CSV table of C-alpha atoms in Angstrom, one decimal:
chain,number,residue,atom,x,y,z
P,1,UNK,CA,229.7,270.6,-133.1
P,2,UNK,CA,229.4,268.1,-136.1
P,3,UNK,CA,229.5,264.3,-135.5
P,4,UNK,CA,228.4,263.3,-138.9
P,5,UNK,CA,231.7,262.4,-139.7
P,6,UNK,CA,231.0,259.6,-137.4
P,7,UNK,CA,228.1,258.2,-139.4
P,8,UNK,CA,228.1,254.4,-140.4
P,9,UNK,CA,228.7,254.1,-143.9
P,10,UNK,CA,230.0,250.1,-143.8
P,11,UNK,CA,228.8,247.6,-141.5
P,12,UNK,CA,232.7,247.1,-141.1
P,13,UNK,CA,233.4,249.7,-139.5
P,14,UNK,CA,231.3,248.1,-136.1
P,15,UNK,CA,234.2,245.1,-136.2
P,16,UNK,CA,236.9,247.6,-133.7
P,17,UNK,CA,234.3,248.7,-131.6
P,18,UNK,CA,233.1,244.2,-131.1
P,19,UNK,CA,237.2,243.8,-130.7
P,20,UNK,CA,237.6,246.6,-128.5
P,21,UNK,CA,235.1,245.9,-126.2
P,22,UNK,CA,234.4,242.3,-126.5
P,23,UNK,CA,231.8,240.7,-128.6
P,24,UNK,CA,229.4,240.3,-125.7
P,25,UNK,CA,230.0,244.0,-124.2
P,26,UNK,CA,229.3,245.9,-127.9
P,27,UNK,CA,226.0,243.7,-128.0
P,28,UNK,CA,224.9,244.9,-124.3
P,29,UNK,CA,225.7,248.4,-125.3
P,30,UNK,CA,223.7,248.0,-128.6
P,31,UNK,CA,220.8,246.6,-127.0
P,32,UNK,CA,220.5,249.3,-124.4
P,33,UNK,CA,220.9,251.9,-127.2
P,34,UNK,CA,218.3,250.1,-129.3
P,35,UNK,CA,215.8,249.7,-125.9
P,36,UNK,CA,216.3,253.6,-125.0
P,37,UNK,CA,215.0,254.4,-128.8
P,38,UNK,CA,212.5,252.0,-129.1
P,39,UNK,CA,211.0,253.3,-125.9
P,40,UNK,CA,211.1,256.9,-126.5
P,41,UNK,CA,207.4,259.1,-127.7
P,42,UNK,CA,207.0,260.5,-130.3
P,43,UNK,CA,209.0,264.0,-130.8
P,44,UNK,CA,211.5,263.1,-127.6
P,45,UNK,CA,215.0,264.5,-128.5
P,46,UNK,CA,218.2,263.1,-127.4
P,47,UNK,CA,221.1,265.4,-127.3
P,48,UNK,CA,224.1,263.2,-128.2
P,49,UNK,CA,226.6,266.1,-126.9
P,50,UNK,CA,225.0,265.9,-123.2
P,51,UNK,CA,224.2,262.5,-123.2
P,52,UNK,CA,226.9,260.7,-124.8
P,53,UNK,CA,230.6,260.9,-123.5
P,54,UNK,CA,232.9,261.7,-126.1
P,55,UNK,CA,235.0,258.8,-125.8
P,56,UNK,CA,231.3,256.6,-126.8
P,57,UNK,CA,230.6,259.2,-129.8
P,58,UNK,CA,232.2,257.3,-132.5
P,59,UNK,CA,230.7,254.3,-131.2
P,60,UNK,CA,227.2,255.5,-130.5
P,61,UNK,CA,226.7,257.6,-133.7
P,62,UNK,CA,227.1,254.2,-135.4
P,63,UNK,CA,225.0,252.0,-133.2
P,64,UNK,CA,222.6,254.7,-133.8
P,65,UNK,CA,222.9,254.5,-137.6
P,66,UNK,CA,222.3,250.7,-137.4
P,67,UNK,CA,219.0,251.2,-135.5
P,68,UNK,CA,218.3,253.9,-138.1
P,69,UNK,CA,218.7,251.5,-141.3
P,70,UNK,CA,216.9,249.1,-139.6
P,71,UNK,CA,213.3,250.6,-138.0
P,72,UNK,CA,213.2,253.3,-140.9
P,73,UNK,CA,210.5,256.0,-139.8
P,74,UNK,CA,211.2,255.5,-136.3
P,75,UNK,CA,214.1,258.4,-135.2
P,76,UNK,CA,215.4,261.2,-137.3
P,77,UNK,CA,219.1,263.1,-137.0
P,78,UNK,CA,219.6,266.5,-137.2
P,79,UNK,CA,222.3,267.3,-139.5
P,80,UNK,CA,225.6,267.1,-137.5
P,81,UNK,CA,223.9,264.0,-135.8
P,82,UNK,CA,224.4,265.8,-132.2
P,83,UNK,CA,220.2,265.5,-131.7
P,84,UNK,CA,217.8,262.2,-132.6
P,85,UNK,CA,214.4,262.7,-132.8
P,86,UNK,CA,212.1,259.8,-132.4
P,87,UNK,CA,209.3,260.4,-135.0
């Protein structure tokens, strides 16, 4: 399994998921995304293929990457973003 293809590579891209959903529905997903890593110790894993439903891997990879480019140093992907590390 690979899910870097999902990887955020314009901010843009987050605008479907805030229409989708609803403005105020993305920002309560983000937040608990952004709680669950800012709460993890150091070396916990999370395995995006058990933990994440497929539907929410687009999305989640993405919210992910936003955390990622904005606590630098504070989780790590593997390489086909299935597994964060929080270093």
């Amino acid at each position: 399994m690979d899910y870097s293809i999902h990887v955020l590579t314009d901010i843009s891209q987050i605008e479907p998921f805030k229409a989708e959903m609803g403005e105020r529905k993305f920002y309560d997903y983000g937040i608990r995304i952004y709680k669950y890593f800012a709460n993890m110790e150091p070396g916990d894993k999370f395995d995006v293929t058990k933990r994440v439903a497929k539907k929410n891997v687009d999305k989640f990879i993405k919210i992910a990457c936003l955390y990622w480019n904005e606590f630098p140093g504070h989780i790590q992907f593997n390489d086909t973003f299935t597994q964060i590390t929080k270093l």
